[in-house]
Amino acid sequence: MTKFSLDPLDLAALLSSRVCHDVISPVGAIVNGLEVLEEEKDAEMRGHALALIKSSANEASARLQFCRLAFGAAGSKGASIDTGDAELVTRQLIADERTQLLWSVPRALMSKNKVKLLLNLCLLADAAIPRGGVISVSCSGDDEGLAFKIEAKGVNARVASNVPALLEGESEEGAIDARAVQAYYAGLVSKACGMRVVVSGEPELVTIEAVPMQAQTTESDGSAESAAA
């Protein structure tokens, strides 16, 4: 694995590409629906077109609202974000007939970067169960001791093999593309929060945890002392 660092302009370009990729499908569906309305005279077909436009507009809005919090500034430097807003945009994006979201994060004002980290971890969890399932989101501790835990349960639950390395700022090729930038970005945000993301898996379950760097260092030192004893 190669440790690398993206130029700020490249990072911005890749994140922009990621956001565009997320919204281009529903926006394209809206355009298709409008074309049908212009050409179709049949009342039933026009009804289907209107339903498509409405659902696609809602989907595009949900994706943009989520991306605004997960990737955007969402306020001035040092600003806090209401975790209730984070829950709302996550439910709008993830919860559907295939995926159930269990949110156990208390409503409170939380630092902007920690909310961004939480949302990005939810994206990783959602990608781990493409066939749907249950995503459980929780946190423990507070302030500097805050930790997140996201569990994704579903058929063939798994994260892409390159995700753990990307979270650490590493890549086999020494470069990344728009598909991989979200995991890399999540790693950058976790470091900005003084946290580290750990991914583990077992059959039908992926667990993603963000823990304070200090706590992990203490655990490592304790394990080393036990081994020496």
XYZ file of N, CA and C in Angstrom:
687
model
N 0.834 -1.200 0.000
C 0.000 0.000 0.000
C 0.870 1.252 0.000
N 0.408 2.260 -0.719
C 1.141 3.516 -0.827
C 0.399 4.628 -0.102
N 1.104 5.285 0.816
C 0.534 6.437 1.508
C 0.588 7.628 0.562
N -0.498 8.348 0.435
C -0.489 9.479 -0.473
C -1.384 10.588 0.065
N -1.254 11.755 -0.533
C -2.062 12.905 -0.126
C -2.547 13.621 -1.371
N -3.848 13.834 -1.454
C -4.416 14.507 -2.615
C -4.199 16.009 -2.539
N -3.910 16.610 -3.679
C -3.891 18.057 -3.788
C -5.305 18.572 -3.482
N -5.426 19.677 -2.749
C -6.764 20.203 -2.414
C -7.671 20.386 -3.624
N -7.105 20.826 -4.740
C -7.919 21.002 -5.944
C -8.408 19.667 -6.483
N -7.548 18.645 -6.421
C -7.956 17.315 -6.882
C -9.041 16.735 -5.967
N -8.890 16.957 -4.660
C -9.895 16.487 -3.713
C -11.241 17.145 -3.989
N -11.228 18.454 -4.203
C -12.468 19.178 -4.489
C -13.097 18.680 -5.783
N -12.262 18.434 -6.798
C -12.773 17.961 -8.090
C -13.394 16.574 -7.962
N -12.744 15.684 -7.221
C -13.259 14.319 -7.064
C -14.550 14.305 -6.254
N -14.620 15.128 -5.202
C -15.854 15.200 -4.417
C -16.995 15.771 -5.260
N -16.677 16.758 -6.086
C -17.697 17.323 -6.977
C -18.201 16.256 -7.946
N -17.283 15.464 -8.474
C -17.674 14.380 -9.382
C -18.561 13.366 -8.669
N -18.230 13.097 -7.409
C -19.025 12.148 -6.629
C -20.451 12.672 -6.440
N -20.579 13.936 -6.071
C -21.907 14.527 -5.875
C -22.690 14.524 -7.180
N -22.037 14.903 -8.280
C -22.718 14.907 -9.580
C -23.189 13.508 -9.947
N -22.365 12.514 -9.666
C -22.749 11.130 -9.947
C -23.999 10.745 -9.160
N -24.082 11.221 -7.916
C -25.213 10.868 -7.054
C -26.531 11.476 -7.525
N -26.457 12.665 -8.147
C -27.706 13.346 -8.506
C -28.059 13.255 -9.985
N -27.137 12.789 -10.821
C -27.402 12.809 -12.255
C -28.514 11.838 -12.651
N -28.624 10.720 -11.940
C -29.656 9.741 -12.274
C -31.066 10.281 -12.021
N -31.384 10.783 -10.820
C -32.738 11.325 -10.620
C -33.020 12.557 -11.462
N -32.016 13.387 -11.704
C -32.231 14.564 -12.554
C -32.529 14.124 -13.981
N -31.820 13.098 -14.455
C -32.093 12.567 -15.786
C -33.503 12.017 -15.893
N -33.968 11.372 -14.812
C -35.329 10.832 -14.804
C -36.364 11.952 -14.860
N -36.072 13.073 -14.199
C -36.976 14.232 -14.263
C -37.085 14.735 -15.702
N -35.947 14.849 -16.372
C -35.936 15.302 -17.763
C -36.754 14.364 -18.645
N -36.574 13.054 -18.436
C -37.338 12.073 -19.219
C -38.838 12.221 -18.971
N -39.206 12.432 -17.703
C -40.617 12.599 -17.372
C -41.215 13.832 -18.019
N -40.448 14.914 -18.056
C -40.929 16.146 -18.694
C -41.101 15.954 -20.203
N -40.213 15.191 -20.812
C -40.331 14.921 -22.246
C -41.601 14.129 -22.549
N -41.911 13.173 -21.661
C -43.141 12.396 -21.840
C -44.358 13.307 -21.738
N -44.352 14.224 -20.758
C -45.473 15.148 -20.600
C -45.672 16.021 -21.842
N -44.586 16.407 -22.477
C -44.691 17.251 -23.671
C -45.296 16.508 -24.858
N -44.987 15.200 -24.954
C -45.367 14.445 -26.143
C -46.607 13.576 -25.954
N -46.876 13.150 -24.716
C -47.928 12.160 -24.469
C -49.278 12.831 -24.199
N -50.307 12.304 -24.820
C -51.666 12.804 -24.619
C -52.497 11.897 -23.717
N -52.074 10.645 -23.614
C -52.820 9.682 -22.810
C -52.759 10.066 -21.327
N -53.927 10.127 -20.687
C -53.990 10.581 -19.297
C -53.226 9.654 -18.351
N -53.321 8.348 -18.595
C -52.638 7.397 -17.714
C -51.120 7.545 -17.818
N -50.616 7.678 -19.045
C -49.181 7.839 -19.239
C -48.689 9.155 -18.633
N -49.487 10.188 -18.748
C -49.112 11.468 -18.149
C -49.071 11.357 -16.624
N -49.979 10.553 -16.080
C -49.971 10.327 -14.641
C -48.705 9.617 -14.192
N -48.281 8.601 -14.992
C -47.038 7.896 -14.677
C -45.845 8.850 -14.761
N -45.863 9.725 -15.762
C -44.766 10.679 -15.937
C -44.689 11.646 -14.749
N -45.839 12.118 -14.291
C -45.862 13.024 -13.144
C -45.355 12.320 -11.878
N -45.735 11.050 -11.706
C -45.269 10.287 -10.546
C -43.752 10.109 -10.592
N -43.229 9.861 -11.811
C -41.780 9.722 -11.972
C -41.067 11.024 -11.641
N -41.608 12.128 -12.117
C -41.000 13.437 -11.852
C -40.987 13.724 -10.352
N -42.109 13.454 -9.690
C -42.203 13.727 -8.253
C -41.216 12.883 -7.455
N -41.182 11.567 -7.725
C -40.290 10.689 -6.964
C -38.829 11.015 -7.239
N -38.509 11.348 -8.500
C -37.123 11.673 -8.853
C -36.698 12.998 -8.243
N -37.610 13.969 -8.205
C -37.299 15.257 -7.581
C -37.043 15.078 -6.086
N -37.839 14.239 -5.430
C -37.637 13.964 -4.008
C -36.296 13.273 -3.772
N -35.956 12.343 -4.667
C -34.683 11.630 -4.532
C -33.504 12.582 -4.723
N -33.585 13.437 -5.747
C -32.502 14.398 -5.986
C -32.349 15.344 -4.801
N -33.473 15.809 -4.258
C -33.431 16.700 -3.108
C -32.802 16.018 -1.903
N -33.182 14.753 -1.657
C -32.636 14.006 -0.522
C -31.126 13.837 -0.655
N -30.669 13.530 -1.854
C -29.237 13.326 -2.064
C -28.465 14.631 -1.889
N -29.010 15.723 -2.400
C -28.327 17.007 -2.276
C -28.286 17.481 -0.822
N -29.381 17.301 -0.087
C -29.398 17.709 1.316
C -28.391 16.898 2.133
N -28.304 15.598 1.819
C -27.337 14.760 2.522
C -25.917 15.203 2.194
N -25.624 15.402 0.908
C -24.283 15.793 0.488
C -23.879 17.138 1.075
N -24.851 18.040 1.234
C -24.554 19.358 1.811
C -23.981 19.219 3.213
N -24.524 18.290 4.004
C -24.003 18.087 5.357
C -22.767 17.201 5.376
N -22.760 16.151 4.542
C -21.670 15.177 4.579
C -20.384 15.693 3.951
N -20.517 16.531 2.901
C -19.339 17.010 2.183
C -19.164 18.525 2.242
N -20.250 19.250 2.461
C -20.193 20.704 2.370
C -19.765 21.383 3.655
N -19.688 22.708 3.596
C -19.257 23.485 4.754
C -20.332 23.502 5.832
N -21.594 23.619 5.412
C -22.728 23.611 6.352
C -22.516 24.573 7.512
N -22.050 25.761 7.216
C -21.854 26.753 8.271
C -20.412 27.198 8.356
N -20.146 28.144 9.193
C -18.798 28.686 9.324
C -17.902 27.741 10.109
N -16.619 28.036 10.086
C -15.645 27.221 10.800
C -15.982 27.152 12.283
N -15.934 25.947 12.819
C -16.230 25.761 14.230
C -17.704 25.625 14.539
N -18.538 25.649 13.494
C -19.979 25.560 13.707
C -20.381 24.178 14.179
N -21.527 24.108 14.854
C -22.090 22.833 15.285
C -23.306 22.512 14.423
N -23.635 21.243 14.347
C -24.779 20.787 13.572
C -25.685 19.966 14.481
N -26.965 20.145 14.341
C -27.953 19.388 15.109
C -27.979 17.953 14.590
N -27.770 16.993 15.483
C -27.794 15.594 15.057
C -29.190 15.182 14.576
N -30.211 15.953 14.965
C -31.544 15.692 14.441
C -31.599 15.949 12.946
N -30.876 16.972 12.483
C -30.793 17.248 11.047
C -30.040 16.126 10.340
N -28.991 15.629 10.997
C -28.227 14.519 10.422
C -29.099 13.275 10.283
N -29.910 13.007 11.292
C -30.820 11.856 11.212
C -31.809 12.033 10.068
N -32.367 13.238 9.939
C -33.372 13.489 8.909
C -32.817 13.238 7.510
N -31.650 13.820 7.205
C -31.109 13.646 5.852
C -30.688 12.202 5.602
N -30.258 11.497 6.660
C -29.875 10.088 6.498
C -31.096 9.230 6.226
N -32.186 9.494 6.941
C -33.424 8.743 6.694
C -33.940 9.002 5.284
N -33.878 10.244 4.841
C -34.361 10.569 3.504
C -33.540 9.863 2.433
N -32.251 9.691 2.699
C -31.371 9.086 1.697
C -31.396 7.562 1.740
N -31.369 6.983 2.946
C -31.132 5.552 3.089
C -32.398 4.741 3.300
N -33.266 5.180 4.195
C -34.410 4.361 4.575
C -35.386 4.204 3.410
N -35.677 2.987 3.023
C -36.652 2.715 1.969
C -37.241 1.330 2.200
N -37.875 0.780 1.161
C -38.519 -0.526 1.333
C -37.508 -1.655 1.516
N -36.242 -1.414 1.152
C -35.224 -2.451 1.285
C -34.361 -2.286 2.527
N -34.205 -1.059 2.989
C -33.261 -0.791 4.073
C -33.941 -0.074 5.231
N -33.731 -0.598 6.432
C -34.286 0.002 7.642
C -33.165 0.698 8.401
N -33.422 1.913 8.855
C -32.439 2.672 9.621
C -32.865 2.753 11.076
N -31.997 2.278 11.973
C -32.226 2.374 13.418
C -31.244 3.405 13.962
N -31.744 4.571 14.305
C -30.894 5.698 14.724
C -30.984 5.867 16.232
N -29.852 5.685 16.932
C -29.832 5.783 18.390
C -28.867 6.849 18.879
N -28.638 7.860 18.046
C -27.784 8.981 18.444
C -28.666 10.060 19.072
N -28.432 10.426 20.330
C -29.263 11.439 20.985
C -29.228 12.761 20.228
N -30.352 13.468 20.235
C -30.396 14.771 19.556
C -29.623 15.791 20.373
N -28.652 16.441 19.721
C -27.815 17.431 20.388
C -27.040 18.192 19.327
N -26.448 19.302 19.725
C -25.534 20.017 18.843
C -24.169 19.358 18.936
N -23.617 18.989 17.793
C -22.342 18.289 17.740
C -21.422 19.026 16.763
N -20.135 18.938 16.993
C -19.195 19.632 16.119
C -19.407 19.210 14.662
N -19.232 20.179 13.773
C -19.499 19.980 12.355
C -18.763 18.764 11.793
N -17.470 18.642 12.091
C -16.689 17.555 11.510
C -17.127 16.182 12.018
N -17.554 16.105 13.272
C -17.994 14.808 13.792
C -19.307 14.381 13.151
N -20.182 15.355 12.869
C -21.412 15.020 12.156
C -21.094 14.591 10.729
N -20.170 15.284 10.085
C -19.752 14.903 8.736
C -19.181 13.485 8.732
N -18.385 13.171 9.743
C -17.823 11.824 9.846
C -18.931 10.794 9.996
N -19.881 11.066 10.892
C -20.981 10.129 11.119
C -21.748 9.861 9.826
N -22.046 10.911 9.061
C -22.785 10.749 7.817
C -21.981 9.949 6.790
N -20.689 10.196 6.733
C -19.862 9.448 5.789
C -19.750 7.974 6.170
N -19.754 7.692 7.452
C -19.748 6.294 7.886
C -21.069 5.612 7.532
N -22.160 6.366 7.607
C -23.456 5.815 7.194
C -23.452 5.476 5.704
N -22.782 6.292 4.894
C -22.665 5.988 3.465
C -21.902 4.695 3.246
N -20.818 4.503 3.984
C -20.045 3.265 3.874
C -20.891 2.059 4.275
N -21.690 2.223 5.327
C -22.545 1.128 5.782
C -23.603 0.798 4.743
N -24.183 1.826 4.126
C -25.209 1.601 3.108
C -24.619 0.873 1.902
N -23.402 1.234 1.522
C -22.751 0.575 0.389
C -22.414 -0.877 0.703
N -22.310 -1.205 1.995
C -21.950 -2.570 2.392
C -23.106 -3.552 2.236
N -24.341 -3.039 2.112
C -25.499 -3.924 1.958
C -26.319 -3.487 0.731
N -25.776 -3.688 -0.463
C -26.464 -3.233 -1.677
C -27.820 -3.888 -1.902
N -28.062 -5.040 -1.281
C -29.345 -5.724 -1.426
C -30.315 -5.369 -0.302
N -29.901 -4.402 0.537
C -30.772 -3.962 1.623
C -30.520 -4.702 2.917
N -31.141 -4.210 3.987
C -30.966 -4.818 5.297
C -31.280 -3.817 6.387
N -30.522 -3.867 7.459
C -30.740 -2.980 8.600
C -29.440 -2.260 8.937
N -29.504 -0.941 9.053
C -28.355 -0.144 9.465
C -28.657 0.441 10.838
N -27.803 0.120 11.817
C -27.969 0.624 13.187
C -26.876 1.643 13.474
N -27.277 2.830 13.932
C -26.336 3.928 14.182
C -26.418 4.310 15.652
N -25.278 4.319 16.327
C -25.270 4.671 17.745
C -23.968 5.389 18.086
N -23.932 5.986 19.275
C -22.712 6.629 19.751
C -22.592 6.415 21.249
N -21.392 6.606 21.749
C -21.149 6.476 23.182
C -20.133 7.535 23.594
N -20.105 7.855 24.883
C -19.182 8.871 25.370
C -19.631 10.269 24.967
N -18.800 11.236 25.245
C -19.092 12.618 24.869
C -17.793 13.395 24.716
N -17.911 14.575 24.130
C -16.773 15.463 23.923
C -15.599 14.713 23.284
N -14.434 14.746 23.931
C -13.245 14.124 23.356
C -13.310 12.600 23.391
N -14.210 12.051 24.208
C -14.330 10.598 24.304
C -15.438 10.021 23.441
N -16.026 10.838 22.560
C -17.128 10.385 21.719
C -16.684 9.302 20.747
N -17.515 8.279 20.581
C -17.241 7.204 19.631
C -18.527 6.861 18.890
N -18.393 6.493 17.625
C -19.535 6.098 16.799
C -19.456 4.608 16.483
N -20.628 4.003 16.343
C -20.689 2.600 15.920
C -21.848 2.439 14.944
N -21.538 1.949 13.762
C -22.562 1.711 12.744
C -22.480 0.253 12.332
N -23.598 -0.443 12.407
C -23.673 -1.840 12.003
C -24.584 -1.969 10.791
N -24.124 -2.703 9.796
C -24.906 -2.957 8.589
C -25.146 -4.458 8.482
N -26.417 -4.865 8.616
C -26.775 -6.274 8.547
C -27.555 -6.527 7.265
N -27.138 -7.543 6.519
C -27.828 -7.848 5.284
C -27.162 -9.002 4.560
N -27.816 -9.479 3.518
C -27.292 -10.589 2.737
C -25.971 -10.190 2.086
N -24.961 -11.042 2.271
C -23.637 -10.802 1.685
C -23.055 -9.435 2.065
N -23.283 -9.028 3.297
C -22.759 -7.736 3.759
C -21.234 -7.727 3.702
N -20.686 -6.695 3.069
C -19.236 -6.578 2.981
C -18.865 -5.179 2.498
N -17.684 -4.730 2.888
C -17.159 -3.478 2.360
C -16.164 -3.809 1.262
N -15.993 -2.902 0.328
C -15.011 -3.104 -0.735
C -13.631 -3.306 -0.111
N -12.833 -4.142 -0.726
C -11.542 -4.521 -0.151
C -10.593 -3.338 0.043
N -10.786 -2.268 -0.738
C -9.871 -1.127 -0.628
C -10.300 -0.095 0.407
N -11.477 -0.254 1.007
C -11.992 0.754 1.937
C -11.118 0.927 3.181
N -10.716 -0.152 3.887
C -9.876 0.062 5.081
C -8.598 0.838 4.774
N -7.968 0.535 3.635
C -6.742 1.255 3.267
C -7.040 2.708 2.950
N -8.121 2.965 2.224
C -8.485 4.341 1.880
C -8.759 5.162 3.130
N -9.374 4.543 4.129
C -9.633 5.240 5.390
C -8.332 5.662 6.078
N -7.263 4.922 5.800
C -5.956 5.238 6.371
C -5.131 6.129 5.442
N -5.732 6.543 4.305
C -5.005 7.392 3.364
C -4.032 6.628 2.495
N -4.341 5.343 2.250
C -3.463 4.502 1.458
C -4.197 3.956 0.237
N -3.424 3.611 -0.788
C -3.995 3.040 -1.998
C -2.951 2.182 -2.692
N -3.397 1.057 -3.265
C -2.464 0.190 -3.979
C -1.846 0.911 -5.171
N -2.641 1.731 -5.843
C -2.160 2.436 -7.038
C -1.494 3.765 -6.712
N -1.626 4.220 -5.469
C -1.077 5.523 -5.128
C -1.918 6.664 -5.644
N -3.153 6.354 -6.054
C -4.087 7.370 -6.568
C -5.495 6.838 -6.385
N -6.492 7.735 -6.457
C -7.892 7.320 -6.323
C -8.735 8.018 -7.374
N -9.942 7.481 -7.565
C -10.882 8.103 -8.497
C -12.131 8.535 -7.732
N -13.135 9.033 -8.462
C -14.340 9.561 -7.820
C -15.107 8.489 -7.064
N -14.986 7.226 -7.486
C -15.693 6.152 -6.789
C -15.088 5.889 -5.418
N -13.781 6.117 -5.288
C -13.089 5.791 -4.043
C -12.914 6.996 -3.124
N -13.209 8.200 -3.623
C -12.873 9.395 -2.855
C -13.676 9.510 -1.565
N -14.886 8.959 -1.519
C -15.707 9.121 -0.313
C -15.069 8.439 0.898
N -14.538 7.225 0.717
C -13.877 6.537 1.831
C -12.606 7.276 2.245
N -11.852 7.771 1.262
C -10.643 8.542 1.555
C -11.003 9.811 2.329
N -12.073 10.484 1.890
C -12.526 11.706 2.553
C -12.965 11.412 3.990
N -13.652 10.294 4.193
C -14.065 9.917 5.544
C -12.849 9.760 6.455
N -11.767 9.208 5.907
C -10.544 9.076 6.688
C -9.951 10.428 7.047
N -9.984 11.375 6.099
C -9.480 12.722 6.376
C -10.293 13.392 7.483
N -11.625 13.248 7.415
C -12.486 13.869 8.424
C -12.252 13.231 9.786
N -12.072 11.914 9.808
C -11.838 11.240 11.096
C -10.556 11.753 11.750
N -9.516 11.954 10.952
C -8.257 12.480 11.501
C -8.449 13.900 12.016
N -9.247 14.699 11.302
C -9.521 16.062 11.750
C -10.261 16.059 13.085
N -10.990 14.981 13.347
C -11.737 14.851 14.615
C -10.902 14.192 15.704
N -9.679 13.790 15.384
C -8.864 13.068 16.352
C -9.363 11.658 16.564
N -9.932 11.057 15.511
C -10.503 9.720 15.610
C -9.942 8.820 14.516
N -10.130 7.535 14.696
C -9.723 6.563 13.694
C -10.880 5.626 13.422
N -11.067 5.257 12.161
C -12.163 4.381 11.764
C -11.650 2.949 11.640
N -12.378 2.026 12.262
C -12.037 0.608 12.229
C -13.201 -0.161 11.626
N -12.916 -0.979 10.624
C -13.948 -1.771 9.955
C -13.719 -3.246 10.246
N -14.775 -3.940 10.637
C -14.689 -5.383 10.865
C -15.921 -6.049 10.259
N -15.802 -7.338 9.976
C -16.925 -8.027 9.354
C -17.036 -9.468 9.775
N -18.229 -9.966 9.681
C -18.542 -11.375 9.884
C -19.721 -11.681 8.984
N -20.107 -12.951 8.835
C -21.203 -13.261 7.921
C -22.453 -12.417 8.177
N -22.917 -11.748 7.158
C -24.137 -10.936 7.190
C -24.034 -9.688 8.058
N -22.826 -9.315 8.478
C -22.696 -8.137 9.339
C -21.378 -7.407 9.098
N -21.463 -6.088 8.896
C -20.282 -5.228 8.828
C -20.402 -4.194 9.944
N -19.340 -4.039 10.706
C -19.318 -3.065 11.798
C -18.266 -2.002 11.494
N -18.690 -0.753 11.564
C -17.796 0.379 11.316
C -17.782 1.240 12.576
N -16.610 1.399 13.166
C -16.492 2.168 14.398
C -15.487 3.302 14.226
N -15.811 4.443 14.821
C -14.886 5.570 14.884
C -14.595 5.819 16.351
N -13.348 5.668 16.720
C -12.964 5.800 18.133
C -11.883 6.860 18.271
N -11.811 7.504 19.437
C -10.772 8.516 19.644
C -9.386 7.908 19.494
N -8.483 8.628 18.857
C -7.106 8.169 18.702
C -6.478 7.851 20.050
N -6.729 8.704 21.032
C -6.132 8.543 22.348
C -6.567 7.229 22.984
N -7.870 6.912 22.852
C -8.369 5.670 23.440
C -7.723 4.474 22.780
N -7.555 4.524 21.453
C -6.964 3.395 20.752
C -5.498 3.230 21.130
N -4.804 4.363 21.297
C -3.397 4.303 21.701
C -3.264 3.681 23.077
N -4.171 4.048 23.986
C -4.146 3.494 25.341
C -4.380 1.999 25.323
N -5.341 1.559 24.480
C -5.625 0.132 24.368
C -4.415 -0.612 23.835
N -3.740 -0.041 22.838
C -2.564 -0.675 22.256
C -1.447 -0.793 23.282
N -1.235 0.293 24.078
C -0.204 0.266 25.105
C -0.518 -0.783 26.150
N -1.812 -0.896 26.493
C -2.203 -1.898 27.484
C -1.972 -3.296 26.990
N -2.248 -3.550 25.716
C -2.029 -4.873 25.140
C -0.561 -5.211 25.122
N 0.285 -4.213 24.812
C 1.716 -4.433 24.770
C 2.258 -4.767 26.157
N 1.734 -4.047 27.176
C 2.175 -4.296 28.546
C 1.763 -5.698 28.992
N 0.543 -6.116 28.609
C 0.069 -7.440 28.983
C 0.927 -8.513 28.330
N 1.285 -8.287 27.065
C 2.100 -9.256 26.345
C 3.474 -9.373 26.976
N 4.019 -8.207 27.395
C 5.356 -8.212 28.014
C 5.332 -8.923 29.344
N 4.195 -8.744 30.094
C 4.080 -9.409 31.391
C 4.000 -10.915 31.210
